[in-house]
PDB file of C-alpha atoms in Angstrom:
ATOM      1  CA  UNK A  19      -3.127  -0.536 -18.632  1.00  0.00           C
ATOM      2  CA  UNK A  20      -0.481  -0.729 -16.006  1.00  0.00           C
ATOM      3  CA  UNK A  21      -0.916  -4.345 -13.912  1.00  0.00           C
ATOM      4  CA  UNK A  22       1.421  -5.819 -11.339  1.00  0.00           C
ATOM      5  CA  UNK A  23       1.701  -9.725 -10.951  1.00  0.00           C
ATOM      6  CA  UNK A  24       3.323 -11.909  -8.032  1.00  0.00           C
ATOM      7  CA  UNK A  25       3.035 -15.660  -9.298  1.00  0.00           C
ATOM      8  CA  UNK A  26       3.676 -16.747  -5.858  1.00  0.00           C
ATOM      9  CA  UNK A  27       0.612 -16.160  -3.263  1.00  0.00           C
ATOM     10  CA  UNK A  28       2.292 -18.404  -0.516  1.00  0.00           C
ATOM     11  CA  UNK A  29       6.138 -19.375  -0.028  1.00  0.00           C
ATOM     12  CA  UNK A  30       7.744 -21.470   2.676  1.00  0.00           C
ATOM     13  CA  UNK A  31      11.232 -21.160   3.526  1.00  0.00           C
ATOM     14  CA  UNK A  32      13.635 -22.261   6.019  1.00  0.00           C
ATOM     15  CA  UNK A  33      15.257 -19.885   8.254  1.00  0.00           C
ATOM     16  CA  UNK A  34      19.048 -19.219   7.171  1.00  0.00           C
ATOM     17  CA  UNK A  35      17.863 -20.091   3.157  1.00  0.00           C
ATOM     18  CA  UNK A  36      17.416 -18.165   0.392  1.00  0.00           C
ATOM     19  CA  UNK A  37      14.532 -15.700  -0.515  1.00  0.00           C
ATOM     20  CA  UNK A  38      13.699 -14.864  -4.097  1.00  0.00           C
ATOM     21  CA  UNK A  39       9.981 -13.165  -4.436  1.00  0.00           C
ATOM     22  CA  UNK A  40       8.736 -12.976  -8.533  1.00  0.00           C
ATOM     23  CA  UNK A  41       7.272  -9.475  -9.704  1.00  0.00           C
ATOM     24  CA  UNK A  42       6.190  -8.996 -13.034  1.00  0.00           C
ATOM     25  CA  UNK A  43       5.074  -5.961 -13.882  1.00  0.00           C
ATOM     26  CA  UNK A  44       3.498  -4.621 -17.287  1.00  0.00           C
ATOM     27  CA  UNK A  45       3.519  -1.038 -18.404  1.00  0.00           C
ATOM     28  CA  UNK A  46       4.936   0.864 -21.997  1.00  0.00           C
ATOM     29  CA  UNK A  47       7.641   2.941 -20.022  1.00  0.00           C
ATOM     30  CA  UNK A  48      10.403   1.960 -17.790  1.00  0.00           C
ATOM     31  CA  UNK A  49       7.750   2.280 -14.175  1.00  0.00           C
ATOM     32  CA  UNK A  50       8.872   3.110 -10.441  1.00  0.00           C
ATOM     33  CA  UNK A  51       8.994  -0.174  -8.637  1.00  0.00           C
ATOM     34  CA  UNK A  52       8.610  -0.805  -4.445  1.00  0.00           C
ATOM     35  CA  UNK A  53       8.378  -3.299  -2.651  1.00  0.00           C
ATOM     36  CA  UNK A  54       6.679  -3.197   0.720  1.00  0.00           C
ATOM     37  CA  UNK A  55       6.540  -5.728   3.576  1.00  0.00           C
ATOM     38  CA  UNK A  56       3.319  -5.779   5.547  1.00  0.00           C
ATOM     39  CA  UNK A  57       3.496  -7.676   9.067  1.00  0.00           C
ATOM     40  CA  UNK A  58       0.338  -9.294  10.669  1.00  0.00           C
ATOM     41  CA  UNK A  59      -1.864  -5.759  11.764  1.00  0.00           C
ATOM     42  CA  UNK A  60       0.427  -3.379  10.455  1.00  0.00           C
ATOM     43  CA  UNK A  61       0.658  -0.963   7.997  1.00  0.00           C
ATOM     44  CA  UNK A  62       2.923  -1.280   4.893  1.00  0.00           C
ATOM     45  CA  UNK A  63       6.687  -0.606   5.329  1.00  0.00           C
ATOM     46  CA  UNK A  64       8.842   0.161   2.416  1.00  0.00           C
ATOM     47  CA  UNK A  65      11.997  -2.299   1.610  1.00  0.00           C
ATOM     48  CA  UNK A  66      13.211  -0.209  -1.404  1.00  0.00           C
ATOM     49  CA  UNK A  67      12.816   1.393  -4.609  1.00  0.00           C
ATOM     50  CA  UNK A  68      14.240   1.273  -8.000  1.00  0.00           C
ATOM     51  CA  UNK A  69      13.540   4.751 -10.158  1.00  0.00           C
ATOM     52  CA  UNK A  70      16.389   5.009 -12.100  1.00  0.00           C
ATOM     53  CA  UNK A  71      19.903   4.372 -12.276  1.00  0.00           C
ATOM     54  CA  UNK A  72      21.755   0.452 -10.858  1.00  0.00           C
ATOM     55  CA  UNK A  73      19.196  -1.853 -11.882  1.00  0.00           C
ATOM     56  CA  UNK A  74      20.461  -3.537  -8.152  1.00  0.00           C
ATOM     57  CA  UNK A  75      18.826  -2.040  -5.545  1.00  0.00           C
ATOM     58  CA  UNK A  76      19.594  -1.997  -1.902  1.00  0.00           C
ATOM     59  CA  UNK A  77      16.982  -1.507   0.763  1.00  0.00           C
ATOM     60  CA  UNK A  78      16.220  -2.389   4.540  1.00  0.00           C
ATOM     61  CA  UNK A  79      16.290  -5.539   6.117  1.00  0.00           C
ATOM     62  CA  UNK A  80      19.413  -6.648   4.210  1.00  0.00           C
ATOM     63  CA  UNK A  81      16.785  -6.870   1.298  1.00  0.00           C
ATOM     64  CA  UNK A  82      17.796  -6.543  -2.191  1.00  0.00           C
ATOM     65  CA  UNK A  83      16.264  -6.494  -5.708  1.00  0.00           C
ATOM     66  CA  UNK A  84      16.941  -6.438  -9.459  1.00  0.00           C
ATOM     67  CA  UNK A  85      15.223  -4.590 -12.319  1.00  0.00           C
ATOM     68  CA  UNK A  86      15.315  -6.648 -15.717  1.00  0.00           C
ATOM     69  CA  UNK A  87      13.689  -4.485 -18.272  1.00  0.00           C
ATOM     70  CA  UNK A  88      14.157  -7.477 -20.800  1.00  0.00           C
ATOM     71  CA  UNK A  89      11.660  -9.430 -18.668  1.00  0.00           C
ATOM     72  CA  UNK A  90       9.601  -6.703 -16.837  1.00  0.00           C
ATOM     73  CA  UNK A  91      10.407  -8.010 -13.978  1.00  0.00           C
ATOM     74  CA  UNK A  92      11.917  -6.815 -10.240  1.00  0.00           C
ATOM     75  CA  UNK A  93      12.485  -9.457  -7.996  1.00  0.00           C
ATOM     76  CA  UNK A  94      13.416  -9.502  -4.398  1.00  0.00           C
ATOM     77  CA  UNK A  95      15.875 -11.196  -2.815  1.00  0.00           C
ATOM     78  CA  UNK A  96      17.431 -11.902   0.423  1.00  0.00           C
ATOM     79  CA  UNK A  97      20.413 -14.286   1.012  1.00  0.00           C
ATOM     80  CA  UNK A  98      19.187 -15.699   3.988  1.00  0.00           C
ATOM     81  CA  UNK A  99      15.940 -15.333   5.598  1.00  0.00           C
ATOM     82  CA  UNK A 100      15.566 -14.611   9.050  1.00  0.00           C
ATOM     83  CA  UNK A 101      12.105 -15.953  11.372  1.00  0.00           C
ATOM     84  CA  UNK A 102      11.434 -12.448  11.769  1.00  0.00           C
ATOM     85  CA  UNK A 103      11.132 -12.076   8.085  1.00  0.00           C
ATOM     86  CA  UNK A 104       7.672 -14.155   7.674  1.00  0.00           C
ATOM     87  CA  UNK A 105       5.445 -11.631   6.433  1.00  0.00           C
ATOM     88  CA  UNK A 106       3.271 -10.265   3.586  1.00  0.00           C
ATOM     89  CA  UNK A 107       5.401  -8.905   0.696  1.00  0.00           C
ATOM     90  CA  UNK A 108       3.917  -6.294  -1.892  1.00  0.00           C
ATOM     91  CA  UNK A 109       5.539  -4.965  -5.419  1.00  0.00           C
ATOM     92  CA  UNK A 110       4.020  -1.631  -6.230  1.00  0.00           C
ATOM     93  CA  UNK A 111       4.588   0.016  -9.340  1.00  0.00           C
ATOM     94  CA  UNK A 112       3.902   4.156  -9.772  1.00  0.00           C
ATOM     95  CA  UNK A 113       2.839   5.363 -13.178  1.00  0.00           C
ATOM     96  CA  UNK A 114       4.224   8.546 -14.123  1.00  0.00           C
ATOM     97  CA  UNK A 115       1.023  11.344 -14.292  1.00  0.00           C
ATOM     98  CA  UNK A 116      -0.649   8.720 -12.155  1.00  0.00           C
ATOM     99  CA  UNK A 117      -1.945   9.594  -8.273  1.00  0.00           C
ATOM    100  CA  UNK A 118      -1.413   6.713  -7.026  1.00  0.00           C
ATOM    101  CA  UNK A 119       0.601   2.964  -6.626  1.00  0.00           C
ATOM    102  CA  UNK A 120      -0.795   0.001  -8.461  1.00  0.00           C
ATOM    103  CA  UNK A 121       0.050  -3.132  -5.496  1.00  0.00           C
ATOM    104  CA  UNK A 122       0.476  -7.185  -6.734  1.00  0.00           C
ATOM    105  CA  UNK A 123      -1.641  -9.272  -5.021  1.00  0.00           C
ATOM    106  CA  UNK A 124       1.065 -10.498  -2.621  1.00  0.00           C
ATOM    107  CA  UNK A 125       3.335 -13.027  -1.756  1.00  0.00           C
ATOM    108  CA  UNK A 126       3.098 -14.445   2.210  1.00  0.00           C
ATOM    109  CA  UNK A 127       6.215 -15.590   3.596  1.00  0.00           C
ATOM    110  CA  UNK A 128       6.707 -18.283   5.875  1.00  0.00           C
ATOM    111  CA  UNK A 129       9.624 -18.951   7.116  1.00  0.00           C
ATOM    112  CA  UNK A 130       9.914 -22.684   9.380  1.00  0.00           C
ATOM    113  CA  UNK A 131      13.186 -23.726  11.652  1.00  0.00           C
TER     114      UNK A 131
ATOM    115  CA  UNK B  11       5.936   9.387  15.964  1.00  0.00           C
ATOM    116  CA  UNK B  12       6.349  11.369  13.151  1.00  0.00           C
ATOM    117  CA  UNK B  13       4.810   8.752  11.124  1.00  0.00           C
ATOM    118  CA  UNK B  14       1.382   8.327   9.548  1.00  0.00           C
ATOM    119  CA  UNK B  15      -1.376   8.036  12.069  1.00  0.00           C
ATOM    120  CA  UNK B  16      -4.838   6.278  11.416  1.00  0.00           C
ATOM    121  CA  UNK B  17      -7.931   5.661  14.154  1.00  0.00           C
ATOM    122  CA  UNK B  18      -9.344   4.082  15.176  1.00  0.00           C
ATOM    123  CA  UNK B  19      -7.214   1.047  14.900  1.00  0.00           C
ATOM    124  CA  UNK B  20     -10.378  -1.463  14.741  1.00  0.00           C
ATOM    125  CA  UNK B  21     -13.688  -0.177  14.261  1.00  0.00           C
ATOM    126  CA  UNK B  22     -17.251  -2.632  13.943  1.00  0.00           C
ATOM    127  CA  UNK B  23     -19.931  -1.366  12.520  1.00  0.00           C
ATOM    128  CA  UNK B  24     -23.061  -2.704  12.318  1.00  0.00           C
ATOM    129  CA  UNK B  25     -24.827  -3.030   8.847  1.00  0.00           C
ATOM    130  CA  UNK B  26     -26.188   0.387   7.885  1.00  0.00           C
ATOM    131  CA  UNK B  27     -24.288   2.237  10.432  1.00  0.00           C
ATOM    132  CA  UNK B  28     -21.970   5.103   9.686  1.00  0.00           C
ATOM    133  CA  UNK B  29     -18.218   4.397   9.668  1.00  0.00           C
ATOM    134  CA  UNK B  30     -15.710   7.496   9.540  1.00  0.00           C
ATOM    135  CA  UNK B  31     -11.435   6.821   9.916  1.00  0.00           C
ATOM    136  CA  UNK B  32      -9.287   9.413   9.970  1.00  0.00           C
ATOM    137  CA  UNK B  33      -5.398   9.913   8.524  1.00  0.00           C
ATOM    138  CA  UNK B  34      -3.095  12.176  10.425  1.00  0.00           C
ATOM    139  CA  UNK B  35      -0.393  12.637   7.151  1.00  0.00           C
ATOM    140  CA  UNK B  36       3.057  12.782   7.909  1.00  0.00           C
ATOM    141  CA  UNK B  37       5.053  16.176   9.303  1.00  0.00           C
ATOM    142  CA  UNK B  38       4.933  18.188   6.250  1.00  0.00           C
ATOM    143  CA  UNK B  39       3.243  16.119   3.978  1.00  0.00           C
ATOM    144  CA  UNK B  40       0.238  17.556   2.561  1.00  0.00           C
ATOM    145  CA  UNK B  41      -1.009  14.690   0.190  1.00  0.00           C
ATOM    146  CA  UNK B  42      -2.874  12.002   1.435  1.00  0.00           C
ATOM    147  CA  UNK B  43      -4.121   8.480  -0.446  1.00  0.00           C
ATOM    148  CA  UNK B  44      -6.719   6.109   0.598  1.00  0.00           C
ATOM    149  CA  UNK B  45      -6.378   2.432  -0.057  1.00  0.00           C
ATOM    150  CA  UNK B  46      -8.567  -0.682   0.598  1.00  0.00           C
ATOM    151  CA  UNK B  47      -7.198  -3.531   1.104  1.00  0.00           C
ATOM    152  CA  UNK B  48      -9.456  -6.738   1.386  1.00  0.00           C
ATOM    153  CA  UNK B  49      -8.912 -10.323   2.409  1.00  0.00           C
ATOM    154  CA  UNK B  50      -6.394 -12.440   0.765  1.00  0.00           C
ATOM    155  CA  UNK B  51      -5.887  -9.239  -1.726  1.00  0.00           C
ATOM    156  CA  UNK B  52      -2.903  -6.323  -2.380  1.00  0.00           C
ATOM    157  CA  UNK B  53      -4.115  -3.041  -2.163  1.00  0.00           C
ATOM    158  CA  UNK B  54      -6.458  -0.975  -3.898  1.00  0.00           C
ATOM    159  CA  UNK B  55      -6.559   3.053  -4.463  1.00  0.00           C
ATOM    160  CA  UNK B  56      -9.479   4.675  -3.944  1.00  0.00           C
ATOM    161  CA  UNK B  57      -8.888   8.519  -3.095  1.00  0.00           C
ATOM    162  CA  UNK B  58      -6.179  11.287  -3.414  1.00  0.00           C
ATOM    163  CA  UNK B  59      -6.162  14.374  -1.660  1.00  0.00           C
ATOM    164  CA  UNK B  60      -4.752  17.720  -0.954  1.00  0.00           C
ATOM    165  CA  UNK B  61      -5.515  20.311   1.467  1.00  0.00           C
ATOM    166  CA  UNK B  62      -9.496  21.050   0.782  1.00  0.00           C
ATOM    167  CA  UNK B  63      -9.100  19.654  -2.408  1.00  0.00           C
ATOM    168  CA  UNK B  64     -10.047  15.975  -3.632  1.00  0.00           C
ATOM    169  CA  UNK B  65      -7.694  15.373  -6.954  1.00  0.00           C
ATOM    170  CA  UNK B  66      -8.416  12.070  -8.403  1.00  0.00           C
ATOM    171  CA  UNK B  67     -11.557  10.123  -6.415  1.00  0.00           C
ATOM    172  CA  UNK B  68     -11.402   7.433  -9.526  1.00  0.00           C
ATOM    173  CA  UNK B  69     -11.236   4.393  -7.193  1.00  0.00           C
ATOM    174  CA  UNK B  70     -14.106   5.525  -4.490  1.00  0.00           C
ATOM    175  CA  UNK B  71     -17.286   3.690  -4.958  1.00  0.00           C
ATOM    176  CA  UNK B  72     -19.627   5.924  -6.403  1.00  0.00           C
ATOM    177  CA  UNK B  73     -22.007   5.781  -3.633  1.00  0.00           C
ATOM    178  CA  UNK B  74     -21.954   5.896   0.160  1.00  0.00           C
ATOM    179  CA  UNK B  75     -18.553   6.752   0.218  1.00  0.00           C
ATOM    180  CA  UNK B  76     -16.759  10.027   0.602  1.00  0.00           C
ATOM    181  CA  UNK B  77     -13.363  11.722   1.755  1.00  0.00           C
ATOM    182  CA  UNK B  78     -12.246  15.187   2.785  1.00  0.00           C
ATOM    183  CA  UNK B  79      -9.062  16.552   4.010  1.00  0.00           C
ATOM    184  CA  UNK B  80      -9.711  19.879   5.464  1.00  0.00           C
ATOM    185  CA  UNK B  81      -7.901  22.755   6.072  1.00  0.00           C
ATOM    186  CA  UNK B  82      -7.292  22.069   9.650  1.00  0.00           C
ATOM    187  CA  UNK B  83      -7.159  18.335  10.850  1.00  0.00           C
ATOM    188  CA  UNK B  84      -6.819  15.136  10.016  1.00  0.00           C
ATOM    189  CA  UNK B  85      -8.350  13.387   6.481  1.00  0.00           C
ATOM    190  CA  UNK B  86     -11.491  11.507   7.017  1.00  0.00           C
ATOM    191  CA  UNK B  87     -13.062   8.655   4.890  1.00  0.00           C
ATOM    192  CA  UNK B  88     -16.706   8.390   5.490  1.00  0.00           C
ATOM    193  CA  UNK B  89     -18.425   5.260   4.394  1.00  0.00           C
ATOM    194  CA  UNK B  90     -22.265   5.701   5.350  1.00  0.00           C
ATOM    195  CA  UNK B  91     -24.729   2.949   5.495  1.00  0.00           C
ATOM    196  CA  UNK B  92     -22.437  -0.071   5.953  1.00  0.00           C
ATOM    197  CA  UNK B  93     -22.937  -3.414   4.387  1.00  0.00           C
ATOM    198  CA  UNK B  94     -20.444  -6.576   4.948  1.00  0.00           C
ATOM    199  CA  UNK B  95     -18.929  -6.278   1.563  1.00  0.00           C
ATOM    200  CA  UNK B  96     -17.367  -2.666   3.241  1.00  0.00           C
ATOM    201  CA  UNK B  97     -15.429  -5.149   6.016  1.00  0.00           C
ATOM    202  CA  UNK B  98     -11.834  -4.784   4.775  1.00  0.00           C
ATOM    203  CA  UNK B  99      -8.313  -3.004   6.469  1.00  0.00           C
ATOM    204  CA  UNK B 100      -8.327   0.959   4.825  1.00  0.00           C
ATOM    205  CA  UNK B 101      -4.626   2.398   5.046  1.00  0.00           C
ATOM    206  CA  UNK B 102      -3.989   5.917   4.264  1.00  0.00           C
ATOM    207  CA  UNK B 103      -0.489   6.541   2.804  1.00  0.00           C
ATOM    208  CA  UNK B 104       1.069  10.457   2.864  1.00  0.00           C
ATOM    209  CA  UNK B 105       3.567  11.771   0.422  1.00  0.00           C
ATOM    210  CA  UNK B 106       5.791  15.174   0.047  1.00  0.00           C
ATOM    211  CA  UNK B 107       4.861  16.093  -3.421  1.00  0.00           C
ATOM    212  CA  UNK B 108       1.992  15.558  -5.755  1.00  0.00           C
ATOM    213  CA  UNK B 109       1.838  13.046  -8.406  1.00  0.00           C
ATOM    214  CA  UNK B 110       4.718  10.963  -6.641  1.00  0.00           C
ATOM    215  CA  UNK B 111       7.343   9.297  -7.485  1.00  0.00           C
ATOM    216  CA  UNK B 112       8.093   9.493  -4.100  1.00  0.00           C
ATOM    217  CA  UNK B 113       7.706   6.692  -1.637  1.00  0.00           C
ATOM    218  CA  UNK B 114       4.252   7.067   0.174  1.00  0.00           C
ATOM    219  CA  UNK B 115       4.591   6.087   3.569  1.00  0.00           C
ATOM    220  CA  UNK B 116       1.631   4.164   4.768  1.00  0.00           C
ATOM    221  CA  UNK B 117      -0.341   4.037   8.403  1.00  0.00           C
ATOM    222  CA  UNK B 118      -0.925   0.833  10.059  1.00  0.00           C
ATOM    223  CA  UNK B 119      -4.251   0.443   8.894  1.00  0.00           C
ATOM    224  CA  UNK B 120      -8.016   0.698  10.036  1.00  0.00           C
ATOM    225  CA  UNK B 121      -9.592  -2.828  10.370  1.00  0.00           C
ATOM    226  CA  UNK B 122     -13.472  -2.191   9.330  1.00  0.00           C
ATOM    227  CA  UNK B 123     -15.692  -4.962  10.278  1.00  0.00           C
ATOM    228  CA  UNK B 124     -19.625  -4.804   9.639  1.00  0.00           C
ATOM    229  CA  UNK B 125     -21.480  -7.208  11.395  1.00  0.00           C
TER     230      UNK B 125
END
């Protein structure tokens, strides 16, 4: 069974650092992977998507994130983290044949002065 | 907005009250997901539908809880007969195609409290 694991519930940053979020993910074929940034009382916004292809990804936000198939992993990164970045992050993974997304349980971002 | 629309925003219900939330879908999507989301947790699927038809229901609690997506209109969860363990944020997410690889663009949410 497909599962979806962010080691990190909570992470604290400082505003101009650098952001790396884990996901581990753990299905038999190579998945679809998201990742999705949730402010406080919103909805879920999508950062980017790996589904084939450069195993560096590009998304919003100046967001970025790398597929390892060697550690079933896609981790997301940002070079330096702006205040407005403090949020809730999800990875998602899609199984293909499957209806829907299986989320992580989250990582919450805080970022401090 | 051309995004996906969910109301009401915040709803409170008391315990064996009815709660229904509806999901406009995106222009021109016609598949629509339900997820719950509870506290401190990522999200969970619970429904998948198309126009008049529900396709995989494999994450709705057997009882008390229900969803349609009719012809005309917007998609509707139904939970009837509250209790406090149904308090939790529901987002409906729309896609393009079926069985999708394609990003599903989520609402902002329905905030479900039971008191």
């Amino acid at each position: 069974a497909q599962s979806v694991t962010q080691p990190d519930i909570h992470i604290t940053v400082s505003e101009g650092a650098s952001l790396e979020l884990r996901c581990n993910y753990s299905y038999g074929a190579t998945p679809y992977l998201f990742w999705y940034v949730q402010s406080p009382g919103q909805g879920l916004q999508l950062l980017l998507k790996y589904f084939s292809g450069d195993t560096l990804v590009q998304g919003i936000k100046g967001f970025e994130a790398e597929f390892k198939r060697s550690q079933s992993s896609f981790n997301l990164r940002k070079p330096s983290v702006h205040w407005s970045d403090a949020a809730e992050y999800f990875c998602a993974v899609y199984q293909t044949g499957a209806n829907n997304l299986f989320f992580g349980t989250g990582t919450r971002l805080t970022v401090i002065p | 907005n051309a995004g996906v629309m969910q109301n009401p925003r915040h709803l409170v219900r008391r315990r064996g009250q009815e709660a229904r939330l509806r999901c406009s879908p995106m222009k021109g999507h016609s598949h629509v997901y339900w997820y719950r989301q509870l506290p401190e947790e990522g999200l969970k699927f619970m429904v998948y539908l198309q126009k008049e038809n529900i396709i995989d229901e494999s994450g709705m609690p057997k009882e008390r809880f229900s969803a349609e997506f009719p012809k005309e209109g917007p998609s509707i969860l139904r939970i009837q007969q509250v209790v406090r363990g149904d308090s939790a944020a529901y987002f409906c997410a729309s896609s393009q195609e079926p069985y999708s690889n394609q990003p599903q663009h989520f609402g902002d949410g329905t905030r479900l409290s039971i008191l």
